[in-house]
Amino acid sequence: MMQVPVKWSELCASDEFQGRWVALDGCRYDESTAKPLEGTLVDSDEDLVELCMRIRHKGGRECAILYIEEARRLSTPPPPSVRAMH
C-alpha cells in the first residue's frame, strides 16, 4: 500500500486530529516560515509518550512529531435573558 503525503492544513482542519500529536514521515516545511506543509501520516495520539513508544516499536523510523492544537470553536451565544415587564 502506497502512502501519499497529506497537507498540514488538511490535518489541522480534521476533527480527528484536533488536540493530538501526529508523526509525519518526509515532512516538508515552508522555507520562509519553517511551518509544516505536508508529510506522510505515520501515526497519531493524544499522548506524546504513547506515540513515541509505538513508533519505536514499529522500527524507530525518523519522522517529525508535531502537535495539532484544538480549534477554538465559535460557541453560540446564550439567548438574551428574559425579564418580566410589569
XYZ file of C-alpha atoms in Angstrom:
86
model
C 0.000 0.000 0.000
C 1.479 3.317 -1.064
C 1.085 6.152 1.386
C 0.648 9.616 -0.061
C 1.565 12.916 1.567
C -1.236 14.832 3.241
C -1.290 18.611 3.562
C -0.708 20.023 7.040
C -3.705 22.344 6.587
C -5.934 19.295 5.940
C -4.700 17.578 9.100
C -5.305 20.725 11.145
C -8.826 21.086 9.725
C -9.752 17.475 10.526
C -11.640 16.890 13.784
C -9.887 13.514 14.000
C -6.526 15.135 14.769
C -7.559 18.101 16.944
C -5.589 18.063 20.210
C -3.337 15.213 19.050
C 0.329 14.635 18.291
C 0.951 13.453 14.729
C 4.011 11.706 13.328
C 4.823 12.644 9.730
C 7.387 10.949 7.526
C 9.069 13.015 4.812
C 7.696 16.244 6.258
C 8.220 19.292 4.026
C 8.400 22.773 5.520
C 7.805 26.254 4.120
C 11.265 27.771 3.671
C 10.205 31.274 4.698
C 8.083 30.407 7.763
C 9.506 26.991 8.778
C 5.910 25.780 9.211
C 4.985 22.285 8.030
C 3.416 21.970 4.569
C 2.852 18.235 4.132
C 4.050 14.781 5.033
C 3.010 11.141 5.115
C 0.973 10.394 8.238
C 2.616 7.605 10.232
C 0.560 7.653 13.448
C -1.174 9.977 15.919
C -2.089 10.036 19.606
C -3.219 12.407 22.342
C -0.306 11.152 24.455
C 3.160 12.030 23.139
C 4.876 9.249 25.115
C 2.486 6.596 23.750
C 3.041 7.841 20.204
C 6.826 7.735 20.563
C 6.711 4.241 22.093
C 4.602 2.910 19.199
C 6.925 4.466 16.632
C 9.928 2.930 18.403
C 8.249 -0.497 18.454
C 7.493 -0.183 14.719
C 11.192 0.086 13.963
C 12.059 3.566 15.180
C 11.641 5.376 11.885
C 12.650 9.004 11.807
C 9.729 11.354 11.454
C 8.570 14.789 12.509
C 6.270 14.788 15.523
C 4.007 17.810 15.618
C 1.058 18.896 17.765
C -2.253 19.982 16.262
C -3.989 22.393 18.576
C -7.686 22.114 19.166
C -9.536 24.653 17.081
C -11.346 27.249 19.074
C -14.970 26.635 18.334
C -17.258 29.593 17.969
C -19.835 28.963 20.609
C -23.381 30.064 20.109
C -24.048 32.955 22.455
C -26.720 32.270 25.048
C -30.131 33.749 24.325
C -30.738 37.152 25.884
C -32.165 36.965 29.366
C -35.902 37.391 29.531
C -37.177 39.949 32.009
C -40.750 40.175 33.045
C -42.171 43.609 32.448
C -44.851 44.626 34.934
